[in-house]
Amino acid sequence: MIDLHTHSRVSDGTLSPAELVALAASRGVKLLALTDHDSVDGLAAAKAAAAETALRLVNGVEISVTWEHKALHVVGLDVDVTNPALTAGLARLQTVREERAREIGRRLEAKGITGAYAGADALANGARLTRTHFARFLHQAGHVKEEQQAYRKFLGRGKPAHVSVSWASQEEAIGWIHAAGGQAVLAHPFRYGITRAWLTKVLTAFKQAGGDAMEVVSGRGNPDEFHTALHLAGRFELAASIGSDFHAPAPYSQPGVTVELPPTVPAVWESFKW
Ligand code: AMP
Ligand code: MN
Ligand code: MN
Ligand code: MN
């Protein structure tokens, strides 16, 4: 079992890095990447926890990208977390994130929802705010029946508290990852709400910008998407990555994915520096 896409409390997961490592190890995961949104701050603690287990931890990060006015996620794997290009790039995105969170708070305020910024911030426990924290706040404060509804009503694209910002460009994100000696992976290609034609455009640009791999299994996985993803990986000469995108114990997907890849599509983990 492998998992190259997971979150901890350092971004919008609910477990500490050490708790995540323990859970993954107990589920039989042998190779794990912690990939918090725009942050590598949990990796030292994860690494220390992994030393107590048979699990091998890979340094990761999930970088927010804006491309053609769309938000994309690029996962960096096997990165040197001390690389200055990477750390400076992530620091810039954290500033964008903080300013966006303030604006989300103001827009919710304008909709009559008071204290959203403070409420989300309290739930974040020191982490920089993501929309997940706002969704949790909106749910816990009774403004929506379930967290999903928070995106449909307030936080999703085209909704009143959706704030468009400029994250990194694809070239920047891939450049930072490469500067840090890592591999750049297009995350969850089927979760952008774009057509197949747009996905082809994204992959063309991603490959041209130096991208190395794409996720062929994300979350619980879907056989049709797996099949299509393998086809696209072959066509764009991208390696395959797999991950659960784990955020929290139940009801979402749990850490650990198994997969059988055809010989035509190399696994991204084959080229990790051991
Ligand atoms: P952000 O990077 O702050 O825009 O937050 C993005 C995060 O919000 C994603 O990584 C997911 O964890 C979560 N998210 C976004 N859209 C949804 C959705 N429709 N349902 C559940 N979680 C979502
Ligand atoms: Mn997330
Ligand atoms: Mn993502
Ligand atoms: Mn993720």
PDB file of C-alpha atoms and ligand atoms in Angstrom:
ATOM      1  CA  MET A   1       0.000   0.000   0.000  1.00  0.00           C
ATOM      2  CA  ILE A   2       1.178   3.436  -1.016  1.00  0.00           C
ATOM      3  CA  ASP A   3      -0.237   6.895  -0.404  1.00  0.00           C
ATOM      4  CA  LEU A   4       1.344   9.946  -2.002  1.00  0.00           C
ATOM      5  CA  HIS A   5      -1.360  12.508  -1.185  1.00  0.00           C
ATOM      6  CA  THR A   6      -2.506  13.164   2.396  1.00  0.00           C
ATOM      7  CA  HIS A   7      -3.260  16.093   4.702  1.00  0.00           C
ATOM      8  CA  SER A   8      -2.631  16.862   8.366  1.00  0.00           C
ATOM      9  CA  ARG A   9      -3.705  19.621  10.759  1.00  0.00           C
ATOM     10  CA  VAL A  10      -0.877  21.722   9.304  1.00  0.00           C
ATOM     11  CA  SER A  11      -3.392  22.474   6.518  1.00  0.00           C
ATOM     12  CA  ASP A  12      -6.976  21.205   6.429  1.00  0.00           C
ATOM     13  CA  GLY A  13      -6.611  17.674   7.787  1.00  0.00           C
ATOM     14  CA  THR A  14      -7.834  16.821  11.266  1.00  0.00           C
ATOM     15  CA  LEU A  15      -4.960  14.601  12.481  1.00  0.00           C
ATOM     16  CA  SER A  16      -1.536  15.739  13.628  1.00  0.00           C
ATOM     17  CA  PRO A  17       1.313  14.606  11.338  1.00  0.00           C
ATOM     18  CA  ALA A  18       2.281  11.946  13.911  1.00  0.00           C
ATOM     19  CA  GLU A  19      -1.325  10.680  14.165  1.00  0.00           C
ATOM     20  CA  LEU A  20      -1.548  10.497  10.373  1.00  0.00           C
ATOM     21  CA  VAL A  21       1.671   8.465  10.166  1.00  0.00           C
ATOM     22  CA  ALA A  22       0.453   6.091  12.897  1.00  0.00           C
ATOM     23  CA  LEU A  23      -2.904   5.588  11.161  1.00  0.00           C
ATOM     24  CA  ALA A  24      -1.282   4.990   7.765  1.00  0.00           C
ATOM     25  CA  ALA A  25       1.247   2.548   9.248  1.00  0.00           C
ATOM     26  CA  SER A  26      -1.521   0.650  11.044  1.00  0.00           C
ATOM     27  CA  ARG A  27      -3.365   0.303   7.733  1.00  0.00           C
ATOM     28  CA  GLY A  28      -0.284  -1.213   6.091  1.00  0.00           C
ATOM     29  CA  VAL A  29       0.923   1.806   4.116  1.00  0.00           C
ATOM     30  CA  LYS A  30       4.616   1.308   3.277  1.00  0.00           C
ATOM     31  CA  LEU A  31       5.275   4.575   1.447  1.00  0.00           C
ATOM     32  CA  LEU A  32       3.534   7.769   2.560  1.00  0.00           C
ATOM     33  CA  ALA A  33       3.763  11.398   1.459  1.00  0.00           C
ATOM     34  CA  LEU A  34       2.336  14.160   3.627  1.00  0.00           C
ATOM     35  CA  THR A  35       1.181  16.824   1.153  1.00  0.00           C
ATOM     36  CA  ASP A  36      -0.348  19.714   3.052  1.00  0.00           C
ATOM     37  CA  HIS A  37      -1.717  22.687   1.099  1.00  0.00           C
ATOM     38  CA  ASP A  38       1.128  25.146   0.425  1.00  0.00           C
ATOM     39  CA  SER A  39       3.055  24.035   3.506  1.00  0.00           C
ATOM     40  CA  VAL A  40       5.908  21.712   4.437  1.00  0.00           C
ATOM     41  CA  ASP A  41       5.652  22.529   8.146  1.00  0.00           C
ATOM     42  CA  GLY A  42       4.363  19.095   9.185  1.00  0.00           C
ATOM     43  CA  LEU A  43       7.120  17.068   7.566  1.00  0.00           C
ATOM     44  CA  ALA A  44       9.656  17.108  10.405  1.00  0.00           C
ATOM     45  CA  ALA A  45       7.115  15.728  12.890  1.00  0.00           C
ATOM     46  CA  ALA A  46       5.889  13.186  10.322  1.00  0.00           C
ATOM     47  CA  LYS A  47       9.439  12.061   9.649  1.00  0.00           C
ATOM     48  CA  ALA A  48      10.137  11.618  13.368  1.00  0.00           C
ATOM     49  CA  ALA A  49       6.944   9.577  13.776  1.00  0.00           C
ATOM     50  CA  ALA A  50       7.742   7.461  10.713  1.00  0.00           C
ATOM     51  CA  ALA A  51      11.132   6.516  12.199  1.00  0.00           C
ATOM     52  CA  GLU A  52       9.196   4.529  14.831  1.00  0.00           C
ATOM     53  CA  THR A  53       7.394   2.482  12.159  1.00  0.00           C
ATOM     54  CA  ALA A  54       8.080   0.366   9.073  1.00  0.00           C
ATOM     55  CA  LEU A  55       6.600   3.139   6.950  1.00  0.00           C
ATOM     56  CA  ARG A  56       8.815   5.302   4.770  1.00  0.00           C
ATOM     57  CA  LEU A  57       7.897   8.989   4.653  1.00  0.00           C
ATOM     58  CA  VAL A  58       8.360  11.058   1.503  1.00  0.00           C
ATOM     59  CA  ASN A  59       8.481  14.846   1.764  1.00  0.00           C
ATOM     60  CA  GLY A  60       5.509  16.335  -0.068  1.00  0.00           C
ATOM     61  CA  VAL A  61       3.466  19.479  -0.585  1.00  0.00           C
ATOM     62  CA  GLU A  62       0.275  20.323  -2.526  1.00  0.00           C
ATOM     63  CA  ILE A  63       0.773  23.659  -4.257  1.00  0.00           C
ATOM     64  CA  SER A  64      -2.169  25.880  -5.253  1.00  0.00           C
ATOM     65  CA  VAL A  65      -1.934  27.017  -8.871  1.00  0.00           C
ATOM     66  CA  THR A  66      -3.985  29.375 -10.998  1.00  0.00           C
ATOM     67  CA  TRP A  67      -4.108  28.538 -14.677  1.00  0.00           C
ATOM     68  CA  GLU A  68      -6.481  30.215 -17.150  1.00  0.00           C
ATOM     69  CA  HIS A  69      -8.519  31.510 -14.177  1.00  0.00           C
ATOM     70  CA  LYS A  70      -8.899  27.967 -12.861  1.00  0.00           C
ATOM     71  CA  ALA A  71      -7.491  26.622  -9.597  1.00  0.00           C
ATOM     72  CA  LEU A  72      -5.317  23.528 -10.042  1.00  0.00           C
ATOM     73  CA  HIS A  73      -3.313  21.548  -7.524  1.00  0.00           C
ATOM     74  CA  VAL A  74       0.238  20.413  -8.181  1.00  0.00           C
ATOM     75  CA  VAL A  75       1.740  17.964  -5.725  1.00  0.00           C
ATOM     76  CA  GLY A  76       5.497  18.084  -5.188  1.00  0.00           C
ATOM     77  CA  LEU A  77       7.039  14.787  -4.064  1.00  0.00           C
ATOM     78  CA  ASP A  78      10.477  13.979  -2.676  1.00  0.00           C
ATOM     79  CA  VAL A  79      11.318  17.653  -2.212  1.00  0.00           C
ATOM     80  CA  ASP A  80      14.134  19.185  -0.176  1.00  0.00           C
ATOM     81  CA  VAL A  81      12.127  21.239   2.318  1.00  0.00           C
ATOM     82  CA  THR A  82      15.023  23.606   2.952  1.00  0.00           C
ATOM     83  CA  ASN A  83      15.253  24.738  -0.671  1.00  0.00           C
ATOM     84  CA  PRO A  84      14.934  28.565  -0.690  1.00  0.00           C
ATOM     85  CA  ALA A  85      12.993  28.759  -3.974  1.00  0.00           C
ATOM     86  CA  LEU A  86      10.386  26.371  -2.570  1.00  0.00           C
ATOM     87  CA  THR A  87      10.152  27.953   0.872  1.00  0.00           C
ATOM     88  CA  ALA A  88       9.917  31.486  -0.569  1.00  0.00           C
ATOM     89  CA  GLY A  89       7.242  30.389  -3.034  1.00  0.00           C
ATOM     90  CA  LEU A  90       5.187  28.721  -0.305  1.00  0.00           C
ATOM     91  CA  ALA A  91       5.560  31.776   1.958  1.00  0.00           C
ATOM     92  CA  ARG A  92       4.088  33.923  -0.825  1.00  0.00           C
ATOM     93  CA  LEU A  93       1.118  31.562  -1.211  1.00  0.00           C
ATOM     94  CA  GLN A  94       0.514  31.604   2.542  1.00  0.00           C
ATOM     95  CA  THR A  95       0.223  35.399   2.370  1.00  0.00           C
ATOM     96  CA  VAL A  96      -2.271  35.094  -0.496  1.00  0.00           C
ATOM     97  CA  ARG A  97      -4.159  32.512   1.568  1.00  0.00           C
ATOM     98  CA  GLU A  98      -4.347  34.795   4.618  1.00  0.00           C
ATOM     99  CA  GLU A  99      -5.596  37.781   2.580  1.00  0.00           C
ATOM    100  CA  ARG A 100      -8.159  35.606   0.840  1.00  0.00           C
ATOM    101  CA  ALA A 101      -9.409  34.250   4.168  1.00  0.00           C
ATOM    102  CA  ARG A 102     -10.005  37.812   5.440  1.00  0.00           C
ATOM    103  CA  GLU A 103     -11.988  38.570   2.270  1.00  0.00           C
ATOM    104  CA  ILE A 104     -14.024  35.349   2.582  1.00  0.00           C
ATOM    105  CA  GLY A 105     -14.846  36.459   6.129  1.00  0.00           C
ATOM    106  CA  ARG A 106     -15.980  39.909   4.901  1.00  0.00           C
ATOM    107  CA  ARG A 107     -18.152  38.386   2.166  1.00  0.00           C
ATOM    108  CA  LEU A 108     -19.819  36.020   4.626  1.00  0.00           C
ATOM    109  CA  GLU A 109     -20.316  38.978   6.978  1.00  0.00           C
ATOM    110  CA  ALA A 110     -22.101  40.769   4.109  1.00  0.00           C
ATOM    111  CA  LYS A 111     -24.397  37.736   3.865  1.00  0.00           C
ATOM    112  CA  GLY A 112     -25.280  38.125   7.526  1.00  0.00           C
ATOM    113  CA  ILE A 113     -22.914  35.457   8.853  1.00  0.00           C
ATOM    114  CA  THR A 114     -20.932  37.015  11.657  1.00  0.00           C
ATOM    115  CA  GLY A 115     -17.627  35.852  13.068  1.00  0.00           C
ATOM    116  CA  ALA A 116     -16.732  33.477  10.237  1.00  0.00           C
ATOM    117  CA  TYR A 117     -13.071  34.475  10.028  1.00  0.00           C
ATOM    118  CA  ALA A 118     -12.582  34.159  13.784  1.00  0.00           C
ATOM    119  CA  GLY A 119     -14.583  30.936  13.860  1.00  0.00           C
ATOM    120  CA  ALA A 120     -12.642  29.313  11.027  1.00  0.00           C
ATOM    121  CA  ASP A 121      -9.381  30.545  12.550  1.00  0.00           C
ATOM    122  CA  ALA A 122     -10.234  28.943  15.889  1.00  0.00           C
ATOM    123  CA  LEU A 123     -10.876  25.621  14.115  1.00  0.00           C
ATOM    124  CA  ALA A 124      -7.590  25.907  12.197  1.00  0.00           C
ATOM    125  CA  ASN A 125      -5.488  25.692  15.343  1.00  0.00           C
ATOM    126  CA  GLY A 126      -2.734  27.928  13.997  1.00  0.00           C
ATOM    127  CA  ALA A 127      -2.845  26.623  10.404  1.00  0.00           C
ATOM    128  CA  ARG A 128      -3.381  29.047   7.536  1.00  0.00           C
ATOM    129  CA  LEU A 129      -7.035  29.078   6.571  1.00  0.00           C
ATOM    130  CA  THR A 130      -8.452  26.964   3.782  1.00  0.00           C
ATOM    131  CA  ARG A 131     -12.028  26.837   2.562  1.00  0.00           C
ATOM    132  CA  THR A 132     -12.325  23.567   4.489  1.00  0.00           C
ATOM    133  CA  HIS A 133     -12.039  25.519   7.763  1.00  0.00           C
ATOM    134  CA  PHE A 134     -14.793  27.893   6.645  1.00  0.00           C
ATOM    135  CA  ALA A 135     -16.951  24.928   5.615  1.00  0.00           C
ATOM    136  CA  ARG A 136     -16.436  23.350   9.046  1.00  0.00           C
ATOM    137  CA  PHE A 137     -17.306  26.628  10.751  1.00  0.00           C
ATOM    138  CA  LEU A 138     -20.442  27.139   8.635  1.00  0.00           C
ATOM    139  CA  HIS A 139     -21.540  23.603   9.452  1.00  0.00           C
ATOM    140  CA  GLN A 140     -20.811  23.770  13.178  1.00  0.00           C
ATOM    141  CA  ALA A 141     -22.489  27.177  13.495  1.00  0.00           C
ATOM    142  CA  GLY A 142     -25.599  25.736  11.845  1.00  0.00           C
ATOM    143  CA  HIS A 143     -25.512  27.792   8.637  1.00  0.00           C
ATOM    144  CA  VAL A 144     -25.447  24.639   6.475  1.00  0.00           C
ATOM    145  CA  LYS A 145     -26.679  21.083   7.070  1.00  0.00           C
ATOM    146  CA  GLU A 146     -23.419  19.474   5.958  1.00  0.00           C
ATOM    147  CA  GLU A 147     -19.983  20.724   4.974  1.00  0.00           C
ATOM    148  CA  GLN A 148     -20.550  19.954   1.275  1.00  0.00           C
ATOM    149  CA  GLN A 149     -23.435  22.410   1.285  1.00  0.00           C
ATOM    150  CA  ALA A 150     -21.073  25.195   2.344  1.00  0.00           C
ATOM    151  CA  TYR A 151     -19.363  24.964  -1.061  1.00  0.00           C
ATOM    152  CA  ARG A 152     -22.648  24.826  -2.969  1.00  0.00           C
ATOM    153  CA  LYS A 153     -24.082  27.795  -1.069  1.00  0.00           C
ATOM    154  CA  PHE A 154     -21.137  30.058  -0.224  1.00  0.00           C
ATOM    155  CA  LEU A 155     -17.571  28.933  -0.993  1.00  0.00           C
ATOM    156  CA  GLY A 156     -17.697  27.303  -4.439  1.00  0.00           C
ATOM    157  CA  ARG A 157     -16.973  28.998  -7.750  1.00  0.00           C
ATOM    158  CA  GLY A 158     -19.629  31.600  -8.585  1.00  0.00           C
ATOM    159  CA  LYS A 159     -21.009  31.655  -5.026  1.00  0.00           C
ATOM    160  CA  PRO A 160     -21.105  34.806  -2.856  1.00  0.00           C
ATOM    161  CA  ALA A 161     -18.090  34.021  -0.664  1.00  0.00           C
ATOM    162  CA  HIS A 162     -15.909  32.623  -3.442  1.00  0.00           C
ATOM    163  CA  VAL A 163     -12.805  34.791  -3.710  1.00  0.00           C
ATOM    164  CA  SER A 164     -10.647  34.404  -6.814  1.00  0.00           C
ATOM    165  CA  VAL A 165      -6.961  34.894  -6.153  1.00  0.00           C
ATOM    166  CA  SER A 166      -3.761  34.424  -8.108  1.00  0.00           C
ATOM    167  CA  TRP A 167      -1.981  31.409  -6.730  1.00  0.00           C
ATOM    168  CA  ALA A 168       1.289  30.282  -8.364  1.00  0.00           C
ATOM    169  CA  SER A 169       1.538  29.762 -12.121  1.00  0.00           C
ATOM    170  CA  GLN A 170       2.117  26.184 -13.291  1.00  0.00           C
ATOM    171  CA  GLU A 171       5.662  27.163 -14.293  1.00  0.00           C
ATOM    172  CA  GLU A 172       6.374  28.616 -10.850  1.00  0.00           C
ATOM    173  CA  ALA A 173       5.008  25.639  -8.919  1.00  0.00           C
ATOM    174  CA  ILE A 174       6.853  23.108 -11.084  1.00  0.00           C
ATOM    175  CA  GLY A 175       9.987  25.273 -10.960  1.00  0.00           C
ATOM    176  CA  TRP A 176       9.984  25.382  -7.147  1.00  0.00           C
ATOM    177  CA  ILE A 177       9.474  21.616  -6.958  1.00  0.00           C
ATOM    178  CA  HIS A 178      12.294  20.951  -9.405  1.00  0.00           C
ATOM    179  CA  ALA A 179      14.586  23.429  -7.654  1.00  0.00           C
ATOM    180  CA  ALA A 180      13.955  21.376  -4.516  1.00  0.00           C
ATOM    181  CA  GLY A 181      14.902  18.177  -6.366  1.00  0.00           C
ATOM    182  CA  GLY A 182      11.348  16.822  -6.420  1.00  0.00           C
ATOM    183  CA  GLN A 183       8.794  15.614  -8.917  1.00  0.00           C
ATOM    184  CA  ALA A 184       5.721  17.574  -9.955  1.00  0.00           C
ATOM    185  CA  VAL A 185       2.415  15.706 -10.053  1.00  0.00           C
ATOM    186  CA  LEU A 186      -0.922  16.997 -11.352  1.00  0.00           C
ATOM    187  CA  ALA A 187      -3.336  16.183  -8.521  1.00  0.00           C
ATOM    188  CA  HIS A 188      -6.839  14.681  -8.908  1.00  0.00           C
ATOM    189  CA  PRO A 189      -7.273  15.446 -12.651  1.00  0.00           C
ATOM    190  CA  PHE A 190     -10.996  14.651 -12.613  1.00  0.00           C
ATOM    191  CA  ARG A 191     -11.913  16.931  -9.736  1.00  0.00           C
ATOM    192  CA  TYR A 192     -11.585  20.287 -11.471  1.00  0.00           C
ATOM    193  CA  GLY A 193     -15.082  20.295 -12.916  1.00  0.00           C
ATOM    194  CA  ILE A 194     -13.690  20.747 -16.419  1.00  0.00           C
ATOM    195  CA  THR A 195     -14.458  18.953 -19.662  1.00  0.00           C
ATOM    196  CA  ARG A 196     -12.184  16.324 -21.179  1.00  0.00           C
ATOM    197  CA  ALA A 197     -11.088  18.914 -23.768  1.00  0.00           C
ATOM    198  CA  TRP A 198     -10.036  21.295 -20.970  1.00  0.00           C
ATOM    199  CA  LEU A 199      -8.258  18.486 -19.149  1.00  0.00           C
ATOM    200  CA  THR A 200      -6.279  17.809 -22.327  1.00  0.00           C
ATOM    201  CA  LYS A 201      -5.341  21.513 -22.416  1.00  0.00           C
ATOM    202  CA  VAL A 202      -4.297  21.435 -18.775  1.00  0.00           C
ATOM    203  CA  LEU A 203      -2.126  18.361 -19.372  1.00  0.00           C
ATOM    204  CA  THR A 204      -0.555  19.905 -22.471  1.00  0.00           C
ATOM    205  CA  ALA A 205       0.391  23.008 -20.480  1.00  0.00           C
ATOM    206  CA  PHE A 206       1.493  20.940 -17.476  1.00  0.00           C
ATOM    207  CA  LYS A 207       3.773  18.767 -19.605  1.00  0.00           C
ATOM    208  CA  GLN A 208       5.151  21.813 -21.412  1.00  0.00           C
ATOM    209  CA  ALA A 209       5.889  23.482 -18.073  1.00  0.00           C
ATOM    210  CA  GLY A 210       7.970  20.442 -17.075  1.00  0.00           C
ATOM    211  CA  GLY A 211       5.408  18.380 -15.136  1.00  0.00           C
ATOM    212  CA  ASP A 212       6.532  14.835 -14.352  1.00  0.00           C
ATOM    213  CA  ALA A 213       3.482  12.820 -13.335  1.00  0.00           C
ATOM    214  CA  MET A 214      -0.276  12.772 -12.783  1.00  0.00           C
ATOM    215  CA  GLU A 215      -2.481  11.052 -10.249  1.00  0.00           C
ATOM    216  CA  VAL A 216      -4.174   8.022 -11.768  1.00  0.00           C
ATOM    217  CA  VAL A 217      -5.952   7.127  -8.542  1.00  0.00           C
ATOM    218  CA  SER A 218      -7.277   9.802  -6.183  1.00  0.00           C
ATOM    219  CA  GLY A 219      -9.398   9.150  -3.144  1.00  0.00           C
ATOM    220  CA  ARG A 220     -11.308   5.918  -3.259  1.00  0.00           C
ATOM    221  CA  GLY A 221     -10.617   5.645  -6.978  1.00  0.00           C
ATOM    222  CA  ASN A 222     -12.979   5.063  -9.848  1.00  0.00           C
ATOM    223  CA  PRO A 223     -12.322   2.350 -12.484  1.00  0.00           C
ATOM    224  CA  ASP A 224     -13.410   4.518 -15.444  1.00  0.00           C
ATOM    225  CA  GLU A 225     -11.246   7.416 -14.290  1.00  0.00           C
ATOM    226  CA  PHE A 226      -8.317   5.080 -13.655  1.00  0.00           C
ATOM    227  CA  HIS A 227      -8.577   3.733 -17.182  1.00  0.00           C
ATOM    228  CA  THR A 228      -8.813   7.222 -18.703  1.00  0.00           C
ATOM    229  CA  ALA A 229      -5.978   8.514 -16.527  1.00  0.00           C
ATOM    230  CA  LEU A 230      -3.654   5.701 -17.624  1.00  0.00           C
ATOM    231  CA  HIS A 231      -4.463   6.509 -21.228  1.00  0.00           C
ATOM    232  CA  LEU A 232      -3.716  10.222 -20.667  1.00  0.00           C
ATOM    233  CA  ALA A 233      -0.516   9.471 -18.718  1.00  0.00           C
ATOM    234  CA  GLY A 234       0.693   7.357 -21.642  1.00  0.00           C
ATOM    235  CA  ARG A 235      -0.260   9.995 -24.196  1.00  0.00           C
ATOM    236  CA  PHE A 236       1.444  12.858 -22.320  1.00  0.00           C
ATOM    237  CA  GLU A 237       4.396  10.739 -21.181  1.00  0.00           C
ATOM    238  CA  LEU A 238       3.689  11.373 -17.524  1.00  0.00           C
ATOM    239  CA  ALA A 239       4.459   8.947 -14.723  1.00  0.00           C
ATOM    240  CA  ALA A 240       1.663   7.730 -12.452  1.00  0.00           C
ATOM    241  CA  SER A 241       1.077   8.735  -8.849  1.00  0.00           C
ATOM    242  CA  ILE A 242      -1.594   7.502  -6.442  1.00  0.00           C
ATOM    243  CA  GLY A 243      -3.034   8.908  -3.252  1.00  0.00           C
ATOM    244  CA  SER A 244      -6.090   8.985  -1.035  1.00  0.00           C
ATOM    245  CA  ASP A 245      -6.230  12.792  -0.532  1.00  0.00           C
ATOM    246  CA  PHE A 246      -6.979  11.817   3.045  1.00  0.00           C
ATOM    247  CA  HIS A 247      -8.188  14.703   5.243  1.00  0.00           C
ATOM    248  CA  ALA A 248     -10.018  13.100   8.156  1.00  0.00           C
ATOM    249  CA  PRO A 249     -11.160   9.749   9.524  1.00  0.00           C
ATOM    250  CA  ALA A 250     -14.653   8.921   8.170  1.00  0.00           C
ATOM    251  CA  PRO A 251     -16.613   9.643   6.106  1.00  0.00           C
ATOM    252  CA  TYR A 252     -13.902  10.364   3.521  1.00  0.00           C
ATOM    253  CA  SER A 253     -11.310   8.094   1.956  1.00  0.00           C
ATOM    254  CA  GLN A 254      -8.779   6.541   4.304  1.00  0.00           C
ATOM    255  CA  PRO A 255      -4.986   6.417   3.857  1.00  0.00           C
ATOM    256  CA  GLY A 256      -3.573   3.741   1.562  1.00  0.00           C
ATOM    257  CA  VAL A 257      -4.084   2.851  -2.088  1.00  0.00           C
ATOM    258  CA  THR A 258      -3.030  -0.193  -4.085  1.00  0.00           C
ATOM    259  CA  VAL A 259      -2.756  -0.221  -7.838  1.00  0.00           C
ATOM    260  CA  GLU A 260      -1.418  -2.283 -10.695  1.00  0.00           C
ATOM    261  CA  LEU A 261       0.192  -0.200 -13.416  1.00  0.00           C
ATOM    262  CA  PRO A 262       0.706  -1.342 -16.998  1.00  0.00           C
ATOM    263  CA  PRO A 263       4.343  -1.492 -18.167  1.00  0.00           C
ATOM    264  CA  THR A 264       3.731   1.536 -20.420  1.00  0.00           C
ATOM    265  CA  VAL A 265       3.188   3.903 -17.470  1.00  0.00           C
ATOM    266  CA  PRO A 266       6.074   4.222 -14.996  1.00  0.00           C
ATOM    267  CA  ALA A 267       5.359   4.808 -11.308  1.00  0.00           C
ATOM    268  CA  VAL A 268       6.517   8.160  -9.979  1.00  0.00           C
ATOM    269  CA  TRP A 269       7.869   6.493  -6.835  1.00  0.00           C
ATOM    270  CA  GLU A 270      10.348   4.458  -8.913  1.00  0.00           C
ATOM    271  CA  SER A 271      12.376   7.643  -9.392  1.00  0.00           C
ATOM    272  CA  PHE A 272      12.453   8.791  -5.762  1.00  0.00           C
ATOM    273  CA  LYS A 273      15.938   9.372  -4.407  1.00  0.00           C
ATOM    274  CA  TRP A 274      16.346   6.799  -1.643  1.00  0.00           C
TER     275      TRP A 274
HETATM  276  P1  AMP B   1      -8.611  26.087  -0.649  1.00  0.00           P
HETATM  277  O1  AMP B   1      -7.266  25.571  -1.081  1.00  0.00           O
HETATM  278  O2  AMP B   1      -8.544  26.947   0.571  1.00  0.00           O
HETATM  279  O3  AMP B   1      -9.384  26.709  -1.771  1.00  0.00           O
HETATM  280  O4  AMP B   1      -9.440  24.840  -0.162  1.00  0.00           O
HETATM  281  C1  AMP B   1      -9.544  23.750  -0.986  1.00  0.00           C
HETATM  282  C2  AMP B   1      -9.920  22.562  -0.143  1.00  0.00           C
HETATM  283  O5  AMP B   1     -11.311  22.638   0.151  1.00  0.00           O
HETATM  284  C3  AMP B   1      -9.742  21.280  -0.892  1.00  0.00           C
HETATM  285  O6  AMP B   1      -8.439  20.784  -0.737  1.00  0.00           O
HETATM  286  C4  AMP B   1     -10.744  20.381  -0.220  1.00  0.00           C
HETATM  287  O7  AMP B   1     -10.181  19.841   0.954  1.00  0.00           O
HETATM  288  C5  AMP B   1     -11.842  21.338   0.144  1.00  0.00           C
HETATM  289  N1  AMP B   1     -12.940  21.354  -0.834  1.00  0.00           N
HETATM  290  C6  AMP B   1     -13.055  22.117  -1.926  1.00  0.00           C
HETATM  291  N2  AMP B   1     -14.224  21.890  -2.561  1.00  0.00           N
HETATM  292  C7  AMP B   1     -14.848  20.943  -1.828  1.00  0.00           C
HETATM  293  C8  AMP B   1     -16.105  20.274  -1.929  1.00  0.00           C
HETATM  294  N3  AMP B   1     -16.957  20.538  -2.920  1.00  0.00           N
HETATM  295  N4  AMP B   1     -16.397  19.359  -0.993  1.00  0.00           N
HETATM  296  C9  AMP B   1     -15.542  19.086   0.012  1.00  0.00           C
HETATM  297  N5  AMP B   1     -14.359  19.688   0.171  1.00  0.00           N
HETATM  298  C10 AMP B   1     -14.019  20.600  -0.740  1.00  0.00           C
HETATM  299 MN    MN B   2      -7.897  20.059   1.278  1.00  0.00          MN
HETATM  300 MN    MN B   3      -6.320  19.170  -3.956  1.00  0.00          MN
HETATM  301 MN    MN B   4      -5.232  17.324  -1.282  1.00  0.00          MN
END
